[in-house]
Amino acid sequence: PMVLLSLLPILYIVFTAFKPIGELFAYPPKFITLRPTFDNFRKLFEASENTVFPLSMYLFNSVVSTVLVVFLGMAIALCAAYVLSKKRFRGREFIFKMNTLSMMFVATAVSIPRYLVVKEVGLLDSFFANVVPMLALPVGVFLLKQFVDQLPDALVEAAKIDGANDYQIIWKIVLPIVKPAMSTVAILLFQHSWNSMEASNLFINTESLKTFAFYMNSLSNSGNGVAGVGMSAAAALLMFLPNVILFVIMQSKVMSTMAHSGLK
């Protein structure tokens, strides 16, 4: 029963995307689509043909920026987790507490400070504004640290005695142990980047640098009244599908992470 209950939001997104206009505004509303249609998708892509820049450009921006965020974000989170777990230095506990505390804040609450930082480092209206602000993932550092903590300090010391440096220890010893957690962090980074419109809305003015999520949102909101609702439903499904596919592929790793991280 709980599995079926958790599937209801996913099924609702799928059913809504294929509803004809009459069913979208039916009262009382119906959960299951009785007469599925591709009209919402057709209208969405017809609207994209009338724009100055092609859909493929926005999709390319999202794919490239998301790949960079996933790989660079995993590397940064893994190195930070290793340092916070195995290195001894003043302020280590304070830094980890600040990392944990930062998980309490939603993106909207820090949008102004983030804009000021992006401006000061010179990333405004550049492609890397889609990448750099997304690299820090506090929950990723938190999860990975729980795994690295399980690694015996004696093993790390033995590797150092054998001549291994910190990067070799991370690559050859730490990484194989934290692979389940890395898969979870990859999913979180993917969702964080793929679904984000913050950079396109706040940091970037050049249309050719904006992302697929921004493009889909703009198209779905460009329709007037009734037509816009159907296009929004189709756009929501297109944005949601990659997240579901990635989670299904890595589901076993995610479950393993939850079992070993102390999170229930």
PDB file of N, CA and C in Angstrom, residues 95-198:
ATOM      1  N   ILE A  95      33.202  23.804  10.970  1.00  0.00           N
ATOM      2  CA  ILE A  95      32.889  23.771   9.536  1.00  0.00           C
ATOM      3  C   ILE A  95      31.800  22.736   9.249  1.00  0.00           C
ATOM      4  N   PHE A  96      31.927  21.559   9.876  1.00  0.00           N
ATOM      5  CA  PHE A  96      30.922  20.525   9.634  1.00  0.00           C
ATOM      6  C   PHE A  96      29.558  20.937  10.193  1.00  0.00           C
ATOM      7  N   LYS A  97      29.564  21.609  11.338  1.00  0.00           N
ATOM      8  CA  LYS A  97      28.290  22.092  11.900  1.00  0.00           C
ATOM      9  C   LYS A  97      27.658  23.138  10.989  1.00  0.00           C
ATOM     10  N   MET A  98      28.487  24.008  10.415  1.00  0.00           N
ATOM     11  CA  MET A  98      27.968  25.010   9.488  1.00  0.00           C
ATOM     12  C   MET A  98      27.404  24.341   8.227  1.00  0.00           C
ATOM     13  N   ASN A  99      28.080  23.298   7.764  1.00  0.00           N
ATOM     14  CA  ASN A  99      27.582  22.548   6.615  1.00  0.00           C
ATOM     15  C   ASN A  99      26.226  21.922   6.925  1.00  0.00           C
ATOM     16  N   THR A 100      26.101  21.347   8.118  1.00  0.00           N
ATOM     17  CA  THR A 100      24.825  20.747   8.521  1.00  0.00           C
ATOM     18  C   THR A 100      23.748  21.815   8.679  1.00  0.00           C
ATOM     19  N   LEU A 101      24.118  22.944   9.264  1.00  0.00           N
ATOM     20  CA  LEU A 101      23.163  24.032   9.458  1.00  0.00           C
ATOM     21  C   LEU A 101      22.664  24.585   8.132  1.00  0.00           C
ATOM     22  N   SER A 102      23.530  24.607   7.134  1.00  0.00           N
ATOM     23  CA  SER A 102      23.148  25.169   5.828  1.00  0.00           C
ATOM     24  C   SER A 102      22.041  24.364   5.151  1.00  0.00           C
ATOM     25  N   MET A 103      21.861  23.105   5.561  1.00  0.00           N
ATOM     26  CA  MET A 103      20.798  22.297   4.969  1.00  0.00           C
ATOM     27  C   MET A 103      19.414  22.772   5.386  1.00  0.00           C
ATOM     28  N   MET A 104      19.339  23.645   6.381  1.00  0.00           N
ATOM     29  CA  MET A 104      18.051  24.165   6.847  1.00  0.00           C
ATOM     30  C   MET A 104      17.498  25.240   5.930  1.00  0.00           C
ATOM     31  N   PHE A 105      18.361  25.850   5.110  1.00  0.00           N
ATOM     32  CA  PHE A 105      17.944  26.999   4.311  1.00  0.00           C
ATOM     33  C   PHE A 105      17.555  26.576   2.900  1.00  0.00           C
ATOM     34  N   VAL A 106      16.394  27.018   2.462  1.00  0.00           N
ATOM     35  CA  VAL A 106      15.965  26.766   1.088  1.00  0.00           C
ATOM     36  C   VAL A 106      16.678  27.750   0.163  1.00  0.00           C
ATOM     37  N   ALA A 107      16.701  27.421  -1.129  1.00  0.00           N
ATOM     38  CA  ALA A 107      17.443  28.248  -2.092  1.00  0.00           C
ATOM     39  C   ALA A 107      16.928  29.681  -2.132  1.00  0.00           C
ATOM     40  N   THR A 108      15.617  29.866  -1.972  1.00  0.00           N
ATOM     41  CA  THR A 108      15.035  31.208  -2.033  1.00  0.00           C
ATOM     42  C   THR A 108      15.582  32.103  -0.929  1.00  0.00           C
ATOM     43  N   ALA A 109      15.854  31.519   0.231  1.00  0.00           N
ATOM     44  CA  ALA A 109      16.312  32.312   1.373  1.00  0.00           C
ATOM     45  C   ALA A 109      17.711  32.879   1.171  1.00  0.00           C
ATOM     46  N   VAL A 110      18.498  32.237   0.309  1.00  0.00           N
ATOM     47  CA  VAL A 110      19.878  32.691   0.098  1.00  0.00           C
ATOM     48  C   VAL A 110      20.100  33.207  -1.322  1.00  0.00           C
ATOM     49  N   SER A 111      19.030  33.504  -2.030  1.00  0.00           N
ATOM     50  CA  SER A 111      19.167  33.934  -3.425  1.00  0.00           C
ATOM     51  C   SER A 111      19.892  35.277  -3.545  1.00  0.00           C
ATOM     52  N   ILE A 112      19.622  36.198  -2.642  1.00  0.00           N
ATOM     53  CA  ILE A 112      20.285  37.506  -2.704  1.00  0.00           C
ATOM     54  C   ILE A 112      21.775  37.395  -2.381  1.00  0.00           C
ATOM     55  N   PRO A 113      22.159  36.735  -1.267  1.00  0.00           N
ATOM     56  CA  PRO A 113      23.612  36.549  -1.039  1.00  0.00           C
ATOM     57  C   PRO A 113      24.297  35.791  -2.172  1.00  0.00           C
ATOM     58  N   ARG A 114      23.618  34.808  -2.737  1.00  0.00           N
ATOM     59  CA  ARG A 114      24.214  34.053  -3.831  1.00  0.00           C
ATOM     60  C   ARG A 114      24.414  34.949  -5.059  1.00  0.00           C
ATOM     61  N   TYR A 115      23.454  35.818  -5.327  1.00  0.00           N
ATOM     62  CA  TYR A 115      23.594  36.751  -6.452  1.00  0.00           C
ATOM     63  C   TYR A 115      24.792  37.669  -6.243  1.00  0.00           C
ATOM     64  N   LEU A 116      24.971  38.159  -5.021  1.00  0.00           N
ATOM     65  CA  LEU A 116      26.086  39.062  -4.740  1.00  0.00           C
ATOM     66  C   LEU A 116      27.426  38.344  -4.915  1.00  0.00           C
ATOM     67  N   VAL A 117      27.489  37.074  -4.489  1.00  0.00           N
ATOM     68  CA  VAL A 117      28.733  36.306  -4.653  1.00  0.00           C
ATOM     69  C   VAL A 117      29.026  36.076  -6.132  1.00  0.00           C
ATOM     70  N   VAL A 118      27.989  35.671  -6.891  1.00  0.00           N
ATOM     71  CA  VAL A 118      28.164  35.439  -8.329  1.00  0.00           C
ATOM     72  C   VAL A 118      28.622  36.715  -9.028  1.00  0.00           C
ATOM     73  N   LYS A 119      28.078  37.837  -8.613  1.00  0.00           N
ATOM     74  CA  LYS A 119      28.471  39.124  -9.202  1.00  0.00           C
ATOM     75  C   LYS A 119      29.921  39.455  -8.888  1.00  0.00           C
ATOM     76  N   GLU A 120      30.337  39.244  -7.644  1.00  0.00           N
ATOM     77  CA  GLU A 120      31.698  39.609  -7.224  1.00  0.00           C
ATOM     78  C   GLU A 120      32.762  38.751  -7.903  1.00  0.00           C
ATOM     79  N   VAL A 121      32.445  37.499  -8.178  1.00  0.00           N
ATOM     80  CA  VAL A 121      33.445  36.621  -8.817  1.00  0.00           C
ATOM     81  C   VAL A 121      33.398  36.717 -10.339  1.00  0.00           C
ATOM     82  N   GLY A 122      32.519  37.561 -10.869  1.00  0.00           N
ATOM     83  CA  GLY A 122      32.500  37.830 -12.300  1.00  0.00           C
ATOM     84  C   GLY A 122      31.810  36.776 -13.151  1.00  0.00           C
ATOM     85  N   LEU A 123      30.813  36.095 -12.601  1.00  0.00           N
ATOM     86  CA  LEU A 123      30.125  35.043 -13.349  1.00  0.00           C
ATOM     87  C   LEU A 123      28.792  35.484 -13.934  1.00  0.00           C
ATOM     88  N   LEU A 124      28.408  36.729 -13.692  1.00  0.00           N
ATOM     89  CA  LEU A 124      27.136  37.198 -14.236  1.00  0.00           C
ATOM     90  C   LEU A 124      27.144  37.126 -15.763  1.00  0.00           C
ATOM     91  N   ASP A 125      26.026  36.644 -16.312  1.00  0.00           N
ATOM     92  CA  ASP A 125      25.826  36.537 -17.753  1.00  0.00           C
ATOM     93  C   ASP A 125      26.913  35.698 -18.425  1.00  0.00           C
ATOM     94  N   SER A 126      27.317  34.608 -17.774  1.00  0.00           N
ATOM     95  CA  SER A 126      28.261  33.660 -18.372  1.00  0.00           C
ATOM     96  C   SER A 126      27.700  32.253 -18.221  1.00  0.00           C
ATOM     97  N   PHE A 127      28.183  31.329 -19.072  1.00  0.00           N
ATOM     98  CA  PHE A 127      27.683  29.957 -19.010  1.00  0.00           C
ATOM     99  C   PHE A 127      27.965  29.313 -17.662  1.00  0.00           C
ATOM    100  N   PHE A 128      29.085  29.666 -17.038  1.00  0.00           N
ATOM    101  CA  PHE A 128      29.467  29.030 -15.774  1.00  0.00           C
ATOM    102  C   PHE A 128      28.601  29.486 -14.608  1.00  0.00           C
ATOM    103  N   ALA A 129      27.738  30.462 -14.832  1.00  0.00           N
ATOM    104  CA  ALA A 129      26.754  30.800 -13.812  1.00  0.00           C
ATOM    105  C   ALA A 129      25.748  29.672 -13.633  1.00  0.00           C
ATOM    106  N   ASN A 130      25.622  28.806 -14.655  1.00  0.00           N
ATOM    107  CA  ASN A 130      24.771  27.620 -14.538  1.00  0.00           C
ATOM    108  C   ASN A 130      25.440  26.501 -13.743  1.00  0.00           C
ATOM    109  N   VAL A 131      26.751  26.600 -13.555  1.00  0.00           N
ATOM    110  CA  VAL A 131      27.524  25.492 -12.986  1.00  0.00           C
ATOM    111  C   VAL A 131      28.015  25.786 -11.577  1.00  0.00           C
ATOM    112  N   VAL A 132      28.793  26.853 -11.423  1.00  0.00           N
ATOM    113  CA  VAL A 132      29.507  27.108 -10.165  1.00  0.00           C
ATOM    114  C   VAL A 132      28.585  27.217  -8.953  1.00  0.00           C
ATOM    115  N   PRO A 133      27.466  27.960  -9.005  1.00  0.00           N
ATOM    116  CA  PRO A 133      26.613  28.042  -7.812  1.00  0.00           C
ATOM    117  C   PRO A 133      25.993  26.709  -7.401  1.00  0.00           C
ATOM    118  N   MET A 134      25.986  25.712  -8.294  1.00  0.00           N
ATOM    119  CA  MET A 134      25.363  24.426  -8.005  1.00  0.00           C
ATOM    120  C   MET A 134      26.336  23.400  -7.416  1.00  0.00           C
ATOM    121  N   LEU A 135      27.626  23.716  -7.377  1.00  0.00           N
ATOM    122  CA  LEU A 135      28.619  22.709  -7.015  1.00  0.00           C
ATOM    123  C   LEU A 135      28.594  22.356  -5.531  1.00  0.00           C
ATOM    124  N   ALA A 136      28.252  23.318  -4.695  1.00  0.00           N
ATOM    125  CA  ALA A 136      28.216  23.055  -3.254  1.00  0.00           C
ATOM    126  C   ALA A 136      26.905  22.364  -2.887  1.00  0.00           C
ATOM    127  N   LEU A 137      27.016  21.139  -2.347  1.00  0.00           N
ATOM    128  CA  LEU A 137      25.841  20.374  -1.954  1.00  0.00           C
ATOM    129  C   LEU A 137      26.037  19.898  -0.511  1.00  0.00           C
ATOM    130  N   PRO A 138      25.563  20.647   0.466  1.00  0.00           N
ATOM    131  CA  PRO A 138      25.799  20.291   1.873  1.00  0.00           C
ATOM    132  C   PRO A 138      25.321  18.893   2.246  1.00  0.00           C
ATOM    133  N   VAL A 139      24.166  18.490   1.718  1.00  0.00           N
ATOM    134  CA  VAL A 139      23.667  17.156   2.060  1.00  0.00           C
ATOM    135  C   VAL A 139      24.577  16.070   1.483  1.00  0.00           C
ATOM    136  N   GLY A 140      25.224  16.346   0.358  1.00  0.00           N
ATOM    137  CA  GLY A 140      26.168  15.393  -0.218  1.00  0.00           C
ATOM    138  C   GLY A 140      27.389  15.218   0.662  1.00  0.00           C
ATOM    139  N   VAL A 141      27.927  16.330   1.172  1.00  0.00           N
ATOM    140  CA  VAL A 141      29.064  16.250   2.098  1.00  0.00           C
ATOM    141  C   VAL A 141      28.663  15.495   3.357  1.00  0.00           C
ATOM    142  N   PHE A 142      27.464  15.756   3.859  1.00  0.00           N
ATOM    143  CA  PHE A 142      26.989  15.090   5.068  1.00  0.00           C
ATOM    144  C   PHE A 142      26.896  13.576   4.870  1.00  0.00           C
ATOM    145  N   LEU A 143      26.286  13.158   3.769  1.00  0.00           N
ATOM    146  CA  LEU A 143      26.135  11.724   3.506  1.00  0.00           C
ATOM    147  C   LEU A 143      27.486  11.036   3.323  1.00  0.00           C
ATOM    148  N   LEU A 144      28.367  11.641   2.547  1.00  0.00           N
ATOM    149  CA  LEU A 144      29.654  11.019   2.279  1.00  0.00           C
ATOM    150  C   LEU A 144      30.510  10.939   3.541  1.00  0.00           C
ATOM    151  N   LYS A 145      30.410  11.930   4.388  1.00  0.00           N
ATOM    152  CA  LYS A 145      31.200  11.900   5.634  1.00  0.00           C
ATOM    153  C   LYS A 145      30.789  10.716   6.508  1.00  0.00           C
ATOM    154  N   GLN A 146      29.506  10.366   6.509  1.00  0.00           N
ATOM    155  CA  GLN A 146      29.070   9.222   7.310  1.00  0.00           C
ATOM    156  C   GLN A 146      29.741   7.934   6.834  1.00  0.00           C
ATOM    157  N   PHE A 147      29.954   7.826   5.543  1.00  0.00           N
ATOM    158  CA  PHE A 147      30.622   6.637   4.992  1.00  0.00           C
ATOM    159  C   PHE A 147      32.122   6.668   5.271  1.00  0.00           C
ATOM    160  N   VAL A 148      32.749   7.834   5.083  1.00  0.00           N
ATOM    161  CA  VAL A 148      34.188   7.940   5.297  1.00  0.00           C
ATOM    162  C   VAL A 148      34.529   7.717   6.777  1.00  0.00           C
ATOM    163  N   ASP A 149      33.632   8.103   7.668  1.00  0.00           N
ATOM    164  CA  ASP A 149      33.858   7.876   9.098  1.00  0.00           C
ATOM    165  C   ASP A 149      34.016   6.391   9.420  1.00  0.00           C
ATOM    166  N   GLN A 150      33.408   5.526   8.607  1.00  0.00           N
ATOM    167  CA  GLN A 150      33.495   4.087   8.851  1.00  0.00           C
ATOM    168  C   GLN A 150      34.829   3.500   8.427  1.00  0.00           C
ATOM    169  N   LEU A 151      35.604   4.271   7.687  1.00  0.00           N
ATOM    170  CA  LEU A 151      36.919   3.804   7.235  1.00  0.00           C
ATOM    171  C   LEU A 151      37.916   3.896   8.390  1.00  0.00           C
ATOM    172  N   PRO A 152      38.577   2.801   8.780  1.00  0.00           N
ATOM    173  CA  PRO A 152      39.526   2.850   9.916  1.00  0.00           C
ATOM    174  C   PRO A 152      40.678   3.817   9.654  1.00  0.00           C
ATOM    175  N   ASP A 153      41.012   4.604  10.663  1.00  0.00           N
ATOM    176  CA  ASP A 153      42.134   5.532  10.526  1.00  0.00           C
ATOM    177  C   ASP A 153      43.437   4.786  10.271  1.00  0.00           C
ATOM    178  N   ALA A 154      43.531   3.559  10.815  1.00  0.00           N
ATOM    179  CA  ALA A 154      44.750   2.771  10.631  1.00  0.00           C
ATOM    180  C   ALA A 154      44.990   2.452   9.167  1.00  0.00           C
ATOM    181  N   LEU A 155      43.921   2.250   8.411  1.00  0.00           N
ATOM    182  CA  LEU A 155      44.065   1.957   6.984  1.00  0.00           C
ATOM    183  C   LEU A 155      44.611   3.159   6.239  1.00  0.00           C
ATOM    184  N   VAL A 156      44.141   4.333   6.602  1.00  0.00           N
ATOM    185  CA  VAL A 156      44.638   5.561   5.977  1.00  0.00           C
ATOM    186  C   VAL A 156      46.100   5.783   6.334  1.00  0.00           C
ATOM    187  N   GLU A 157      46.446   5.558   7.593  1.00  0.00           N
ATOM    188  CA  GLU A 157      47.839   5.734   8.023  1.00  0.00           C
ATOM    189  C   GLU A 157      48.755   4.736   7.318  1.00  0.00           C
ATOM    190  N   ALA A 158      48.287   3.499   7.149  1.00  0.00           N
ATOM    191  CA  ALA A 158      49.093   2.485   6.457  1.00  0.00           C
ATOM    192  C   ALA A 158      49.348   2.889   5.007  1.00  0.00           C
ATOM    193  N   ALA A 159      48.317   3.464   4.369  1.00  0.00           N
ATOM    194  CA  ALA A 159      48.488   3.918   2.988  1.00  0.00           C
ATOM    195  C   ALA A 159      49.508   5.047   2.905  1.00  0.00           C
ATOM    196  N   LYS A 160      49.497   5.952   3.889  1.00  0.00           N
ATOM    197  CA  LYS A 160      50.464   7.050   3.896  1.00  0.00           C
ATOM    198  C   LYS A 160      51.877   6.527   4.099  1.00  0.00           C
ATOM    199  N   ILE A 161      52.028   5.515   4.968  1.00  0.00           N
ATOM    200  CA  ILE A 161      53.345   4.928   5.196  1.00  0.00           C
ATOM    201  C   ILE A 161      53.879   4.288   3.913  1.00  0.00           C
ATOM    202  N   ASP A 162      52.965   3.729   3.116  1.00  0.00           N
ATOM    203  CA  ASP A 162      53.358   3.103   1.845  1.00  0.00           C
ATOM    204  C   ASP A 162      53.662   4.132   0.759  1.00  0.00           C
ATOM    205  N   GLY A 163      53.470   5.411   1.077  1.00  0.00           N
ATOM    206  CA  GLY A 163      53.833   6.459   0.133  1.00  0.00           C
ATOM    207  C   GLY A 163      52.664   7.075  -0.630  1.00  0.00           C
ATOM    208  N   ALA A 164      51.440   6.714  -0.296  1.00  0.00           N
ATOM    209  CA  ALA A 164      50.274   7.269  -1.000  1.00  0.00           C
ATOM    210  C   ALA A 164      49.971   8.681  -0.506  1.00  0.00           C
ATOM    211  N   ASN A 165      49.657   9.571  -1.425  1.00  0.00           N
ATOM    212  CA  ASN A 165      49.228  10.910  -1.023  1.00  0.00           C
ATOM    213  C   ASN A 165      47.709  10.928  -0.838  1.00  0.00           C
ATOM    214  N   ASP A 166      47.192  12.088  -0.466  1.00  0.00           N
ATOM    215  CA  ASP A 166      45.758  12.180  -0.149  1.00  0.00           C
ATOM    216  C   ASP A 166      44.883  11.855  -1.357  1.00  0.00           C
ATOM    217  N   TYR A 167      45.299  12.292  -2.546  1.00  0.00           N
ATOM    218  CA  TYR A 167      44.492  12.044  -3.739  1.00  0.00           C
ATOM    219  C   TYR A 167      44.470  10.549  -4.083  1.00  0.00           C
ATOM    220  N   GLN A 168      45.578   9.889  -3.891  1.00  0.00           N
ATOM    221  CA  GLN A 168      45.621   8.443  -4.138  1.00  0.00           C
ATOM    222  C   GLN A 168      44.775   7.686  -3.120  1.00  0.00           C
ATOM    223  N   ILE A 169      44.790   8.145  -1.874  1.00  0.00           N
ATOM    224  CA  ILE A 169      43.965   7.518  -0.839  1.00  0.00           C
ATOM    225  C   ILE A 169      42.483   7.678  -1.177  1.00  0.00           C
ATOM    226  N   ILE A 170      42.110   8.883  -1.611  1.00  0.00           N
ATOM    227  CA  ILE A 170      40.705   9.129  -1.969  1.00  0.00           C
ATOM    228  C   ILE A 170      40.289   8.253  -3.150  1.00  0.00           C
ATOM    229  N   TRP A 171      41.133   8.167  -4.175  1.00  0.00           N
ATOM    230  CA  TRP A 171      40.784   7.444  -5.404  1.00  0.00           C
ATOM    231  C   TRP A 171      40.780   5.930  -5.223  1.00  0.00           C
ATOM    232  N   LYS A 172      41.784   5.400  -4.507  1.00  0.00           N
ATOM    233  CA  LYS A 172      41.959   3.955  -4.444  1.00  0.00           C
ATOM    234  C   LYS A 172      41.365   3.296  -3.192  1.00  0.00           C
ATOM    235  N   ILE A 173      41.176   4.072  -2.127  1.00  0.00           N
ATOM    236  CA  ILE A 173      40.675   3.485  -0.878  1.00  0.00           C
ATOM    237  C   ILE A 173      39.288   4.008  -0.513  1.00  0.00           C
ATOM    238  N   VAL A 174      39.138   5.338  -0.510  1.00  0.00           N
ATOM    239  CA  VAL A 174      37.876   5.938  -0.058  1.00  0.00           C
ATOM    240  C   VAL A 174      36.766   5.747  -1.084  1.00  0.00           C
ATOM    241  N   LEU A 175      37.065   6.018  -2.358  1.00  0.00           N
ATOM    242  CA  LEU A 175      36.024   5.960  -3.390  1.00  0.00           C
ATOM    243  C   LEU A 175      35.323   4.603  -3.489  1.00  0.00           C
ATOM    244  N   PRO A 176      36.046   3.472  -3.489  1.00  0.00           N
ATOM    245  CA  PRO A 176      35.333   2.178  -3.557  1.00  0.00           C
ATOM    246  C   PRO A 176      34.380   1.941  -2.386  1.00  0.00           C
ATOM    247  N   ILE A 177      34.706   2.507  -1.225  1.00  0.00           N
ATOM    248  CA  ILE A 177      33.868   2.301  -0.046  1.00  0.00           C
ATOM    249  C   ILE A 177      32.597   3.143  -0.116  1.00  0.00           C
ATOM    250  N   VAL A 178      32.698   4.333  -0.694  1.00  0.00           N
ATOM    251  CA  VAL A 178      31.567   5.271  -0.675  1.00  0.00           C
ATOM    252  C   VAL A 178      30.774   5.263  -1.982  1.00  0.00           C
ATOM    253  N   LYS A 179      30.961   4.257  -2.827  1.00  0.00           N
ATOM    254  CA  LYS A 179      30.255   4.222  -4.115  1.00  0.00           C
ATOM    255  C   LYS A 179      28.732   4.324  -3.978  1.00  0.00           C
ATOM    256  N   PRO A 180      28.095   3.600  -3.034  1.00  0.00           N
ATOM    257  CA  PRO A 180      26.633   3.762  -2.904  1.00  0.00           C
ATOM    258  C   PRO A 180      26.233   5.202  -2.599  1.00  0.00           C
ATOM    259  N   ALA A 181      26.976   5.846  -1.695  1.00  0.00           N
ATOM    260  CA  ALA A 181      26.662   7.233  -1.360  1.00  0.00           C
ATOM    261  C   ALA A 181      26.938   8.160  -2.535  1.00  0.00           C
ATOM    262  N   MET A 182      27.961   7.862  -3.325  1.00  0.00           N
ATOM    263  CA  MET A 182      28.266   8.684  -4.498  1.00  0.00           C
ATOM    264  C   MET A 182      27.125   8.643  -5.503  1.00  0.00           C
ATOM    265  N   SER A 183      26.491   7.485  -5.635  1.00  0.00           N
ATOM    266  CA  SER A 183      25.344   7.379  -6.544  1.00  0.00           C
ATOM    267  C   SER A 183      24.202   8.260  -6.063  1.00  0.00           C
ATOM    268  N   THR A 184      23.971   8.281  -4.759  1.00  0.00           N
ATOM    269  CA  THR A 184      22.922   9.134  -4.205  1.00  0.00           C
ATOM    270  C   THR A 184      23.252  10.602  -4.416  1.00  0.00           C
ATOM    271  N   VAL A 185      24.499  10.967  -4.175  1.00  0.00           N
ATOM    272  CA  VAL A 185      24.922  12.358  -4.379  1.00  0.00           C
ATOM    273  C   VAL A 185      24.779  12.748  -5.848  1.00  0.00           C
ATOM    274  N   ALA A 186      25.075  11.820  -6.754  1.00  0.00           N
ATOM    275  CA  ALA A 186      24.937  12.093  -8.192  1.00  0.00           C
ATOM    276  C   ALA A 186      23.480  12.405  -8.534  1.00  0.00           C
ATOM    277  N   ILE A 187      22.550  11.634  -7.972  1.00  0.00           N
ATOM    278  CA  ILE A 187      21.126  11.880  -8.223  1.00  0.00           C
ATOM    279  C   ILE A 187      20.716  13.250  -7.691  1.00  0.00           C
ATOM    280  N   LEU A 188      21.158  13.585  -6.486  1.00  0.00           N
ATOM    281  CA  LEU A 188      20.808  14.872  -5.886  1.00  0.00           C
ATOM    282  C   LEU A 188      21.376  16.034  -6.693  1.00  0.00           C
ATOM    283  N   LEU A 189      22.620  15.880  -7.145  1.00  0.00           N
ATOM    284  CA  LEU A 189      23.232  16.933  -7.966  1.00  0.00           C
ATOM    285  C   LEU A 189      22.525  17.071  -9.307  1.00  0.00           C
ATOM    286  N   PHE A 190      22.156  15.937  -9.891  1.00  0.00           N
ATOM    287  CA  PHE A 190      21.438  15.974 -11.168  1.00  0.00           C
ATOM    288  C   PHE A 190      20.116  16.719 -11.027  1.00  0.00           C
ATOM    289  N   GLN A 191      19.340  16.359 -10.009  1.00  0.00           N
ATOM    290  CA  GLN A 191      18.059  17.021  -9.792  1.00  0.00           C
ATOM    291  C   GLN A 191      18.261  18.501  -9.494  1.00  0.00           C
ATOM    292  N   HIS A 192      19.281  18.792  -8.697  1.00  0.00           N
ATOM    293  CA  HIS A 192      19.576  20.170  -8.303  1.00  0.00           C
ATOM    294  C   HIS A 192      19.870  21.032  -9.531  1.00  0.00           C
ATOM    295  N   SER A 193      20.625  20.478 -10.475  1.00  0.00           N
ATOM    296  CA  SER A 193      21.025  21.241 -11.657  1.00  0.00           C
ATOM    297  C   SER A 193      19.967  21.201 -12.765  1.00  0.00           C
ATOM    298  N   TRP A 194      19.454  20.016 -13.072  1.00  0.00           N
ATOM    299  CA  TRP A 194      18.531  19.847 -14.191  1.00  0.00           C
ATOM    300  C   TRP A 194      17.255  20.668 -14.011  1.00  0.00           C
ATOM    301  N   ASN A 195      16.750  20.738 -12.782  1.00  0.00           N
ATOM    302  CA  ASN A 195      15.474  21.408 -12.533  1.00  0.00           C
ATOM    303  C   ASN A 195      15.636  22.887 -12.183  1.00  0.00           C
ATOM    304  N   SER A 196      16.864  23.354 -12.063  1.00  0.00           N
ATOM    305  CA  SER A 196      17.086  24.719 -11.587  1.00  0.00           C
ATOM    306  C   SER A 196      16.858  25.760 -12.681  1.00  0.00           C
ATOM    307  N   MET A 197      16.175  26.832 -12.287  1.00  0.00           N
ATOM    308  CA  MET A 197      15.988  27.978 -13.173  1.00  0.00           C
ATOM    309  C   MET A 197      16.601  29.239 -12.569  1.00  0.00           C
ATOM    310  N   GLU A 198      17.261  29.076 -11.430  1.00  0.00           N
ATOM    311  CA  GLU A 198      17.792  30.233 -10.710  1.00  0.00           C
ATOM    312  C   GLU A 198      18.781  31.022 -11.562  1.00  0.00           C
TER     313      GLU A 198
END
